[in-house]
Coordinates of C-alpha atoms and ligand atoms in Angstrom, one line a residue:
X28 CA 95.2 91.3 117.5
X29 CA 96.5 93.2 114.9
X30 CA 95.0 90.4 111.7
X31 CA 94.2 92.6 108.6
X32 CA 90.6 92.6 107.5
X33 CA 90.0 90.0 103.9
X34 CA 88.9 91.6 100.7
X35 CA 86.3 89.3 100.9
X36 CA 85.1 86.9 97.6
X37 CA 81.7 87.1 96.4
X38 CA 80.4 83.8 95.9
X39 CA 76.8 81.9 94.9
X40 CA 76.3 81.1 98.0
X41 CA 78.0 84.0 99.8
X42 CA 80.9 85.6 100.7
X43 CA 84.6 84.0 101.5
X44 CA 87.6 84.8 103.0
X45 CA 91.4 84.3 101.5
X46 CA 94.4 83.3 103.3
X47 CA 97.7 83.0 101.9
X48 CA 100.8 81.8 103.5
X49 CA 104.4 81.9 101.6
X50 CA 107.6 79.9 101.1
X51 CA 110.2 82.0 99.7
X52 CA 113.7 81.1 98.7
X53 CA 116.2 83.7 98.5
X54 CA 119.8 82.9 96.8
X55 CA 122.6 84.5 99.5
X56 CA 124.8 86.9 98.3
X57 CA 128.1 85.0 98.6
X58 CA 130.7 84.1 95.9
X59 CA 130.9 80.6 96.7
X60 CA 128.4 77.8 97.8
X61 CA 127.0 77.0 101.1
X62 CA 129.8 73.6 101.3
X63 CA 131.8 74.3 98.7
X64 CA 134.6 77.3 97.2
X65 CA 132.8 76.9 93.6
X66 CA 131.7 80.7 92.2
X67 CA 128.0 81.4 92.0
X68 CA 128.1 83.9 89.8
X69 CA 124.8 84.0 87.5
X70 CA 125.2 83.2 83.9
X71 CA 128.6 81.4 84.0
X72 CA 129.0 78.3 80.8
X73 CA 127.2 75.3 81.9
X74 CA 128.9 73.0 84.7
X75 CA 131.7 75.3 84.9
X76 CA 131.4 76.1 88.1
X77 CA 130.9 72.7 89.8
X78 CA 133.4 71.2 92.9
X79 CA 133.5 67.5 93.9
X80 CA 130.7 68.3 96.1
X81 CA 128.7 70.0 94.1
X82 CA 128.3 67.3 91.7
X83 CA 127.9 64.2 94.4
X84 CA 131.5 62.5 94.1
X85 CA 131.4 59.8 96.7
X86 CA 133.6 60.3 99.7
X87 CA 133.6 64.1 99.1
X88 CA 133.0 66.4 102.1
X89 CA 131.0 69.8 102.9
X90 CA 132.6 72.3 104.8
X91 CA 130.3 75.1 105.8
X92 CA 130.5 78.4 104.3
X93 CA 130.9 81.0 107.3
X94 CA 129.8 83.9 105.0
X95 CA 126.4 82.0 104.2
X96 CA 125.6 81.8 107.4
X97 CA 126.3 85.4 108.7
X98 CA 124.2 86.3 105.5
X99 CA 121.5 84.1 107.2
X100 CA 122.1 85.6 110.9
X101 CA 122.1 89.4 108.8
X102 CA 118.8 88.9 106.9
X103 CA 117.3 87.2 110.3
X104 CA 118.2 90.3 112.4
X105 CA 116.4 92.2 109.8
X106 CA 113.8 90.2 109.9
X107 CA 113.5 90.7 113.7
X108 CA 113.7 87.5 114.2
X109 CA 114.9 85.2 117.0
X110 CA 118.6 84.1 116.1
X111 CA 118.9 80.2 117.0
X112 CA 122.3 79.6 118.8
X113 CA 122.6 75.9 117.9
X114 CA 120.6 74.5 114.8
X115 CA 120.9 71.4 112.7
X116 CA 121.5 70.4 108.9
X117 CA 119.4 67.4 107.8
X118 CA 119.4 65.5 104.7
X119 CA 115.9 65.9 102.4
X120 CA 116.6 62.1 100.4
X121 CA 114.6 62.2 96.7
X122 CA 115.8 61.6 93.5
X123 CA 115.9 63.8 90.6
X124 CA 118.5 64.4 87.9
X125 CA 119.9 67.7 88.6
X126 CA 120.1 66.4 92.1
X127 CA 123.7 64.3 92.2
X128 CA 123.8 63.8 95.8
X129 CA 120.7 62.0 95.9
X130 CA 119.6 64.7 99.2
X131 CA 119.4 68.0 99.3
X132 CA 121.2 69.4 103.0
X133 CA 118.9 71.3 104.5
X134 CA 118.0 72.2 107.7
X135 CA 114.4 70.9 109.3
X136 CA 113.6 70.7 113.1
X137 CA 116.2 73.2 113.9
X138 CA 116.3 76.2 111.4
X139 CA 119.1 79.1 112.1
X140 CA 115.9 81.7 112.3
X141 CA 113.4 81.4 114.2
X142 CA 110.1 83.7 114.8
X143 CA 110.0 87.2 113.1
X144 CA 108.2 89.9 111.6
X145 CA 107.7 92.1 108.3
X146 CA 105.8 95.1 108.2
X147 CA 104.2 95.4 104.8
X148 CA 102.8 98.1 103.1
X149 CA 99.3 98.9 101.6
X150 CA 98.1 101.1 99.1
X151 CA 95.9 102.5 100.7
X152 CA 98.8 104.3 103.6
X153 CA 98.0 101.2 105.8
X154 CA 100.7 99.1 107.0
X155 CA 99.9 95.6 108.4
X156 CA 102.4 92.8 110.1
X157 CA 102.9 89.4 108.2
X158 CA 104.6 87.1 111.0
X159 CA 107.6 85.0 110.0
X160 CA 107.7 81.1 111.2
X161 CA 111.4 80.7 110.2
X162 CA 114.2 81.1 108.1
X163 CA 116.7 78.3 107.3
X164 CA 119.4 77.6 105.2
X165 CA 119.3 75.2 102.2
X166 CA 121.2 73.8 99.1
X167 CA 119.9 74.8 95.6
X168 CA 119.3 72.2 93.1
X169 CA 121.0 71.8 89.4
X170 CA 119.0 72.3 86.3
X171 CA 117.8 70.2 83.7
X172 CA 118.0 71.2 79.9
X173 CA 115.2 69.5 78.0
X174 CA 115.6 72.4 74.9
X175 CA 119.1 71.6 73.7
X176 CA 118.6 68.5 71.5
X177 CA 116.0 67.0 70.3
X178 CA 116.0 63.4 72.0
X179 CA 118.5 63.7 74.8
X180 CA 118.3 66.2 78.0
X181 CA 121.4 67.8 79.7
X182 CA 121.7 69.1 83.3
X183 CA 123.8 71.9 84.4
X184 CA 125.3 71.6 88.0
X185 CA 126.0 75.5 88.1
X186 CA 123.9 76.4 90.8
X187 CA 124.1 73.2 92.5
X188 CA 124.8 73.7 96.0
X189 CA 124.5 77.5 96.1
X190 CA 123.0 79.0 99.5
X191 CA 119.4 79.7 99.6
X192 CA 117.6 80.8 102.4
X193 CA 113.9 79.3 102.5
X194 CA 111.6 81.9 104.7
X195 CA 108.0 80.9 105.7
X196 CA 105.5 83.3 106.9
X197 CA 102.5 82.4 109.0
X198 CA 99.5 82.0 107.0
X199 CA 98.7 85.8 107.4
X200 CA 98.2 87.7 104.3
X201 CA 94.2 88.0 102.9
X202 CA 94.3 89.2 99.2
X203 CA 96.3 89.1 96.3
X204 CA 97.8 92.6 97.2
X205 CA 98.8 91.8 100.5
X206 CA 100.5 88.8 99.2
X207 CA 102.6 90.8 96.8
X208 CA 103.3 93.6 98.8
X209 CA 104.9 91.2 101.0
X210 CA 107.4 89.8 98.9
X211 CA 108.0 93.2 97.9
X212 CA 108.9 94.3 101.3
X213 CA 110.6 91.1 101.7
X214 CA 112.7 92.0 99.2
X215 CA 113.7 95.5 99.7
X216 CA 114.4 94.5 103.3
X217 CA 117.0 91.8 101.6
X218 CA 118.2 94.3 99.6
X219 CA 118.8 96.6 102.0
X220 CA 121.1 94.4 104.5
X221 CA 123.0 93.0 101.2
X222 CA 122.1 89.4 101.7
X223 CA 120.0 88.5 98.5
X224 CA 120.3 90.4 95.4
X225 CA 116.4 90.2 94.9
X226 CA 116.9 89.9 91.2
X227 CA 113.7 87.7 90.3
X228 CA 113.9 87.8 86.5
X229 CA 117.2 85.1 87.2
X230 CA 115.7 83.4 89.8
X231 CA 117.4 84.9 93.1
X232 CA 114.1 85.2 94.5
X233 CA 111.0 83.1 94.3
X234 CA 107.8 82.3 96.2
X235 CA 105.8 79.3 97.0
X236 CA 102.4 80.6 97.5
X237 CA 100.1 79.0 99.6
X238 CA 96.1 79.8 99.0
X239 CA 93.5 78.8 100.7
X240 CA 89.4 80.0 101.2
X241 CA 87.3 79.6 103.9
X242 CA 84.1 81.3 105.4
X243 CA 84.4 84.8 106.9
X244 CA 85.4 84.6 110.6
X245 CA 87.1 81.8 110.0
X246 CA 90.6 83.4 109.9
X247 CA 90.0 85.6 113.1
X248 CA 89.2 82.3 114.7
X249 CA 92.3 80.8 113.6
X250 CA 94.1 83.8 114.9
X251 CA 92.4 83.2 118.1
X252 CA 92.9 79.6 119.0
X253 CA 96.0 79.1 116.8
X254 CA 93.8 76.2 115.3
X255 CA 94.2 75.7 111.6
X256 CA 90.5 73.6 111.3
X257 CA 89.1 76.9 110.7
X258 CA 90.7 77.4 107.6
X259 CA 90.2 75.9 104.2
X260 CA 92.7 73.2 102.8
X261 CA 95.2 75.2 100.8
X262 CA 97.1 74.6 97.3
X263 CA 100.5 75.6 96.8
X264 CA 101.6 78.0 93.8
X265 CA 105.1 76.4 93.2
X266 CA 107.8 79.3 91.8
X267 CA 106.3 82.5 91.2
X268 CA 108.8 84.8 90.0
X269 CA 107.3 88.1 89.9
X270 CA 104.7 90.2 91.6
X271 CA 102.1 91.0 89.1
X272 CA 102.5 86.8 88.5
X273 CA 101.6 86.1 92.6
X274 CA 98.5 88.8 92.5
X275 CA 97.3 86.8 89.4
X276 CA 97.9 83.6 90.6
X277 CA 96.0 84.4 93.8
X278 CA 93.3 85.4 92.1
X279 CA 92.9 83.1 89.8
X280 CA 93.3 79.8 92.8
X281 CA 91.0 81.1 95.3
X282 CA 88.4 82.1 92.9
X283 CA 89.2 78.2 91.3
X284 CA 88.8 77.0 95.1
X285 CA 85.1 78.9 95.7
X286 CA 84.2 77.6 92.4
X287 CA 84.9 74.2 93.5
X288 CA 83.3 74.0 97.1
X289 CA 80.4 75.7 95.6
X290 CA 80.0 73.5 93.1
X291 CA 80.2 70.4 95.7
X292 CA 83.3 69.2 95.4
X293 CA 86.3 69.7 97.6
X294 CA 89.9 71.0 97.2
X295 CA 92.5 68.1 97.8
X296 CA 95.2 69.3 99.5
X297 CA 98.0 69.7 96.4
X298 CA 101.1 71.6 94.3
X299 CA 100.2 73.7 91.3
X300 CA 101.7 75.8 89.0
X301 CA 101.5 79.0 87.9
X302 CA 101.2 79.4 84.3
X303 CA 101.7 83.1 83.1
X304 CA 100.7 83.2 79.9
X305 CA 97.0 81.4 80.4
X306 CA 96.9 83.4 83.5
X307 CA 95.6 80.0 85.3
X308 CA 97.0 77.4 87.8
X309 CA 97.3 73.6 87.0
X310 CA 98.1 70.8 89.2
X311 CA 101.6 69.3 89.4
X312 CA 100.9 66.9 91.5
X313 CA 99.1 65.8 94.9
X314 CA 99.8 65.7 98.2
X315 CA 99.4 62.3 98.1
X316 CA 101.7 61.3 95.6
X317 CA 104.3 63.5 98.1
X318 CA 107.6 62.7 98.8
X319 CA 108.3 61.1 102.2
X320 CA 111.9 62.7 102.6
X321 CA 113.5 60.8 105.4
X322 CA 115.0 63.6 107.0
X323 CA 117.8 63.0 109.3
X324 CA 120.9 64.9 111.0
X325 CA 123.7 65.1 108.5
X326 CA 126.3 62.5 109.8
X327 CA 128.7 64.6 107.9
X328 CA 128.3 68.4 109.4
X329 CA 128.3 69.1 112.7
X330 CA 125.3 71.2 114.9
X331 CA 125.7 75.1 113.7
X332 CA 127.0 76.4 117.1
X333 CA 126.9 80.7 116.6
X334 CA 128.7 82.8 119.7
X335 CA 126.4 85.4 120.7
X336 CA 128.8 87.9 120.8
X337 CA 129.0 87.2 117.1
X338 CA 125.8 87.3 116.6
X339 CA 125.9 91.1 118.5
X340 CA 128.9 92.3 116.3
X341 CA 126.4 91.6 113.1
X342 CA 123.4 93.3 114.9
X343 CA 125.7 96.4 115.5
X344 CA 126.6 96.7 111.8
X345 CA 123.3 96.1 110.2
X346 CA 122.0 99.3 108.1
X347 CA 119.3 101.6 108.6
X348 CA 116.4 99.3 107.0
X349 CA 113.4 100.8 105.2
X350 CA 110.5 101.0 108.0
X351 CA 113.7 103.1 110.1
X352 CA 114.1 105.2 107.1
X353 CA 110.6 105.6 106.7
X354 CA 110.3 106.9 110.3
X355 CA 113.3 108.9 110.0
X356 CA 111.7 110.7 106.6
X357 CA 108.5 111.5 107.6
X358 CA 110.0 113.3 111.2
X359 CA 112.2 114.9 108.7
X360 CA 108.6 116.6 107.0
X361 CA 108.2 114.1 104.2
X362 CA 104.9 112.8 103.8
X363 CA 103.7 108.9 104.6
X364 CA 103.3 108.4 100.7
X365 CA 106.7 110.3 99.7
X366 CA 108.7 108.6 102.1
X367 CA 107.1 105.1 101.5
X368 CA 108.0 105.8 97.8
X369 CA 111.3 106.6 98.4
X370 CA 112.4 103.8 100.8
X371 CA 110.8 100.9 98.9
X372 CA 114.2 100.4 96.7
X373 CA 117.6 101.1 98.1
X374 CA 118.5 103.1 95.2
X375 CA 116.4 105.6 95.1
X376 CA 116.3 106.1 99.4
X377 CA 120.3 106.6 98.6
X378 CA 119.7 109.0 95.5
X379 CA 117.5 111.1 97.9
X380 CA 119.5 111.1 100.9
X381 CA 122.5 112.1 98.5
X382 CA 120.3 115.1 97.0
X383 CA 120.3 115.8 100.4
X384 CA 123.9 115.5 101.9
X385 CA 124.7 118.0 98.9
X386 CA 122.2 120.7 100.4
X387 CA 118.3 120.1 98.8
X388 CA 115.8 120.7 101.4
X389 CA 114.7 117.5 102.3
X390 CA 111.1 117.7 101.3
X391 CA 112.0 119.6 98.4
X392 CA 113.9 116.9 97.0
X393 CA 111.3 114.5 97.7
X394 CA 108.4 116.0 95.5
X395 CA 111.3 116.9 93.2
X396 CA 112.2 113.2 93.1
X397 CA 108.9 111.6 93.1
X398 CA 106.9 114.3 91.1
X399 CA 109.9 114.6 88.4
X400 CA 112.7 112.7 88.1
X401 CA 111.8 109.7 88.7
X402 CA 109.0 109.9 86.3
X403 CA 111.3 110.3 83.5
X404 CA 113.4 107.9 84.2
X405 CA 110.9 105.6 84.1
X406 CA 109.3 106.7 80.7
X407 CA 113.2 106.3 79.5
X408 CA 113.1 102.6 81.0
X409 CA 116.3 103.5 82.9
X410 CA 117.2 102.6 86.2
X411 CA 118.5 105.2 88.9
X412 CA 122.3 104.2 88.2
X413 CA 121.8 105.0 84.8
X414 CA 120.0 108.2 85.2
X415 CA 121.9 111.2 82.8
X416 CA 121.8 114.0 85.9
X417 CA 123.7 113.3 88.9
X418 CA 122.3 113.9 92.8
X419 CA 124.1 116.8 93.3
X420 CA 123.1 118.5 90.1
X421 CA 119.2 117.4 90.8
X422 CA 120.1 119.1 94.3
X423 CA 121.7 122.5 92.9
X424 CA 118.3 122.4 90.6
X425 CA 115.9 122.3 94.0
X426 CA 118.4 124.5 95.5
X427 CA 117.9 127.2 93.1
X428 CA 114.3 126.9 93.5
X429 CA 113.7 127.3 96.9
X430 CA 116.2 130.5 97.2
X431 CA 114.3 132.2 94.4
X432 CA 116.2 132.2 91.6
X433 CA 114.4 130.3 89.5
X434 CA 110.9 129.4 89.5
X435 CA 109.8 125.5 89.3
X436 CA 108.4 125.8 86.2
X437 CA 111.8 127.0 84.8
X438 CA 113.8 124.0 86.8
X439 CA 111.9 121.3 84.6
X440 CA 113.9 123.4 81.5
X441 CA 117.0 123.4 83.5
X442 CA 116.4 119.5 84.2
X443 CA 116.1 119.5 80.8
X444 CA 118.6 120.8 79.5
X445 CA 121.3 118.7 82.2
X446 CA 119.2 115.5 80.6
X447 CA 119.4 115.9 76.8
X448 CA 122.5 118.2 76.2
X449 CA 124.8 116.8 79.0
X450 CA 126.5 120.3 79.2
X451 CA 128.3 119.6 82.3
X452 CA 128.5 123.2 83.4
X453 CA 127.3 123.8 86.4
X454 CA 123.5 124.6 87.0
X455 CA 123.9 127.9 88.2
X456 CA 126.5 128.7 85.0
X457 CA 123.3 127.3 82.3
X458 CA 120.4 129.5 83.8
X459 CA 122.9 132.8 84.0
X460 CA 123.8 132.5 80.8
X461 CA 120.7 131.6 79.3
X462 CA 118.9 134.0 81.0
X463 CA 116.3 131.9 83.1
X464 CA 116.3 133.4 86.5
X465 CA 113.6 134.0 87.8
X466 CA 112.1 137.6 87.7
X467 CA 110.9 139.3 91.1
X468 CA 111.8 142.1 89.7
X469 CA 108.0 144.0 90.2
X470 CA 108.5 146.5 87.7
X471 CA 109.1 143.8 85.0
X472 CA 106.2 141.6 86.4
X473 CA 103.7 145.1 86.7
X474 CA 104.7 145.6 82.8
X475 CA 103.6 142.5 81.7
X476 CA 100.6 142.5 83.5
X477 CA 99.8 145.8 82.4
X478 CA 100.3 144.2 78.4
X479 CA 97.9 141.3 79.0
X480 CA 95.0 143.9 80.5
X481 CA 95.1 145.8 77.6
X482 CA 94.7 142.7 75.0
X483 CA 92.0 141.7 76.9
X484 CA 89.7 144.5 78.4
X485 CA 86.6 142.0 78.6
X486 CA 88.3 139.6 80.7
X487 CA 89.2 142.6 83.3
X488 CA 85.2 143.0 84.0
X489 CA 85.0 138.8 84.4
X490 CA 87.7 138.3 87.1
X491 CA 86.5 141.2 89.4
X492 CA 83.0 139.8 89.3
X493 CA 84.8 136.0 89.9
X494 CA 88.5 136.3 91.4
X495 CA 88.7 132.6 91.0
X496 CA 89.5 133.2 87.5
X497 CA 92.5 135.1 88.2
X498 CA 94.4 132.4 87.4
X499 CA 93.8 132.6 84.1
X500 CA 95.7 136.2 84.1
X501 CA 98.8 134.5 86.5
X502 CA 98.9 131.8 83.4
X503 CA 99.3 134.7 80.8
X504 CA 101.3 136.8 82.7
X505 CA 103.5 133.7 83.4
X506 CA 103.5 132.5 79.9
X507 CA 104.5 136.8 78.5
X508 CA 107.8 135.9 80.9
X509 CA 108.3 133.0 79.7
X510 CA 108.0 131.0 82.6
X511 CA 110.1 133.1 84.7
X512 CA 108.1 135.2 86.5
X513 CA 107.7 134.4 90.3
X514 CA 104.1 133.1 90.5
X515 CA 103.4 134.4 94.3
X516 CA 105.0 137.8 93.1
X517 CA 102.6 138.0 89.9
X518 CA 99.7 136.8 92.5
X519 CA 100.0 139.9 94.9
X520 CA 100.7 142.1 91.9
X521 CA 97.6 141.3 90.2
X522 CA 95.6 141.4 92.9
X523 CA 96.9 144.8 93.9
X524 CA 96.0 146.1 90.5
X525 CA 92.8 144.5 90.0
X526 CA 91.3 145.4 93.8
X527 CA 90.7 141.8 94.0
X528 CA 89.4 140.4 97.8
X529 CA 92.6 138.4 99.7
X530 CA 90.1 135.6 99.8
X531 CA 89.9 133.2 96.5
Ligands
LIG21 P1 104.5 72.1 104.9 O1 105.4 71.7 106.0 O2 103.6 71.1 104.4 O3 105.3 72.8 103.9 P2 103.9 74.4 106.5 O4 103.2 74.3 107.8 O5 105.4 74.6 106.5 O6 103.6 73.1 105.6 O7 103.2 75.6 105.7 C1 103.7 76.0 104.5 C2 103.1 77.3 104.2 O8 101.7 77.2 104.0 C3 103.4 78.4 105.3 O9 103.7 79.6 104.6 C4 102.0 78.5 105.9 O10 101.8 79.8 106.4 C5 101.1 78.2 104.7 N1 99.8 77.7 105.2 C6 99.5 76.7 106.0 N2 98.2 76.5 106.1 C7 97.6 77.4 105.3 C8 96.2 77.6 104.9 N3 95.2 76.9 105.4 N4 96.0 78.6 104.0 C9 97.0 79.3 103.4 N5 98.3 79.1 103.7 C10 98.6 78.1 104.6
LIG22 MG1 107.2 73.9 104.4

């Protein structure tokens, strides 16, 4: 079994374990709705994009969206998940006002996915599975507007009927980071095949997040029988929307939940909320006052019938995903952490891979990436796309490094130059002319080492007695060539001059 092991909870009365299971619903990438040819677009006037359907006009009639549901098959596939060949749309009957059609069409018994898997990553290097239980197709709700008049509320039907994709895991993640590392991995994979935009801040992604506690052991013995007695009745965390919200929210429930069973009482079985800015969870409402939903088949759709061969032609065309390009990285010399970094958003495994295609050494451009780049852009707040220096002019920078004619302190000038002065000549053009290559030249470097032993006679007598501190004199001789001095050239030379040992 490959369960991971619970950051255990440190109670009064001893230590407990947490499980968490999640609901996530993912908005398809599509322009139109799952039974209807309105736009989805995000952001669009209220209820102006709203068909017959949409709204709940009696007598109108869904017709399936075929693009929906290859997004489904697409993010199933990458989900490595079984494909169901025949699966059903129910009706889920409750009444609420942004909800016209009195049900929601969604699909119960007989989802489109079936059994999968996501790998998810740790800090710590580990990587762990998280088991999917399905993935099925659904209608999205309108939205009520209770902040646009004083005494009356409005609904907008936009995103009535648009395509979401609910996925469940199986109750398998056992602390707050696992939990969000999932949904991050969940959505990179999304990303990836093209099929959700992941875009949380306007809804396209958010979780459900089931917590519950129980004594340690008790999840391996769930594991082992399949039998859920051995785990503690679980609360749901309705709509988180962000990461850092789900590791705070699964802190804050399961150490609510100890407090309670410790304290003698026991946790009823119920739907809370998430409220950021108290960092706490509240109850919405409980399981008892639940809806019974009345599910039943759809009389107006049909059973979803997919050909296999269809199904094949959209296996055949899926793209590389990021555990395959995490593979591929590390056999290509990248380290576990580089190419983890890289690979966790499409952008930046594309920015690489183009640093690459225009002739960086692979691991080059990684630590360039990762230990540069990327880092300013973030201090800059700007995402890749809007990054001032192109791939191939990161890639003529590491170029020039690794054939010697500049030195890597004098690439992060170069770098910055490209990034505040948006020359637009050509790398090679700005370090001729301004005179940054690199000097190998051992004349020029045996000069300037001979200048910093005379300024500083005493020092001479320290670094024989310690060679460690020869760094010190490759720092000064550095900074008298302002940066451009090869550092392994200035090494040997000094250690020539000085008689120093090859060791230290
Ligand atoms: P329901 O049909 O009531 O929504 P499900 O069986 O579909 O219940 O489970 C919903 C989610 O709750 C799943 O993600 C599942 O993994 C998770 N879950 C179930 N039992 C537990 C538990 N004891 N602790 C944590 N999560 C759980
Ligand atoms: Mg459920």
């Amino acid at each position: 079994m490959n369960a991971s092991v619970s950051k255990l909870l440190k109670g009064q009365t001893g230590d407990w374990e947490i499980v968490i299971g999640m609901e996530v619903h993912a908005q398809v990438l599509s322009k139109s709705k799952l039974f209807s040819g309105a736009s989805t677009e995000f952001g669009a006037e209220p209820n102006s994009q709203v068909s017959f359907v949409d709204a709940g006009f009696p007598g109108m009639l869904p017709v399936i969206n075929e693009k929906c549901v290859e997004q489904a098959v697409r993010t199933g596939l990458g989900l490595k998940a079984k494909i169901n060949l025949r699966s059903l749309f129910d009706r889920k009957n409750y009444f609420y006002p942004d909800l016209p059609q009195g049900y929601q069409i969604s699909q119960y018994k007989d989802p489109i996915v079936g059994e999968g898997e996501v790998t998810i990553d740790l800090k710590d290097g580990s990587s762990i599975p998280v088991r999917i239980e399905r993935l099925h197709l659904e209608q999205d709700a309108g939205k009520s507007l209770h902040d646009q008049h004083p005494d009356s509320s409005y609904v907008d039907l936009n995103r009535s009927g648009i395509a979401l994709m609910e996925i469940v895991t199986k109750p398998d993640m056992r602390s707050s980071e696992e939990a969000a590392a999932f949904l991050k991995k969940l959505r990179a994979i999304v990303r990836y095949l093209g099929t959700c935009d992941g875009n949380m801040d306007e809804g396209s992604m958010r979780a459900d997040v089931n917590v519950s506690v129980c004594r340690v052991g008790g999840y391996e013995e769930f594991r082992r029988t399949g039998s859920f007695k051995t785990l503690g009745t679980r609360c749901e965390i309705k709509n988180v929307n962000s990461m850092r919200f789900i590791a705070q929210a699964v802190e804050y429930e399961a150490r609510r939940q100890v407090e309670v069973i410790e304290g003698g009482g026991v946790i009823k079985q119920e739907t809370r909320l998430f409220d950021a800015r108290q960092g706490e969870t509240r109850s919405m409402r409980s399981k008892e006052e639940a809806h019974d939903y009345r599910y039943f088949p759809d009389p107006d759709l049909l059973p979803l019938e997919l050909d296999a061969a269809w199904v094949a032609g959209i296996e055949k065309s899926l793209p590389e995903l990021p555990d395959e390009k995490k593979s591929r990285l590390i056999k290509a010399g990248l380290s576990a952490y580089d190419a983890s970094v890289l690979v966790a958003e499409r952008e930046s495994a594309d920015y690489f891979e183009a640093m690459v295609a225009a002739g960086a050494d692979a691991k080059a451009a990684a630590n360039w990436l990762n230990n540069e780049y990327f880092g300013r852009l973030n201090k800059a707040g700007l995402a890749i796309a809007e990054g001032p220096v192109s791939a191939p002019a990161n890639a003529q920078i590491v170029m020039m490094v690794t054939d010697g004619t500049i030195s890597g302190k004098i690439a992060k000038d170069v770098l910055d130059i490209e990034w505040n002065e948006k020359t637009g000549a050509p790398r090679q053009q700005i370090v001729e002319a301004r005179g940054m290559k690199q000097v190998t030249d051992t004349s020029a470097i045996d000069a300037a080492i001979e200048a910093v032993i005379a300024a500083n006679p005493d020092k001479v007598e320290e670094v024989k007695a310690k060679p460690k501190l020869s760094a010190w004199f490759v720092g000064q001789v550095m900074k008298a060539t302002g940066g451009k001095a090869n550092p392994a050239a200035v090494n040997a030379a000094l250690k020539r001059r000085l008689a120093l040992p090859d060791e230290g």
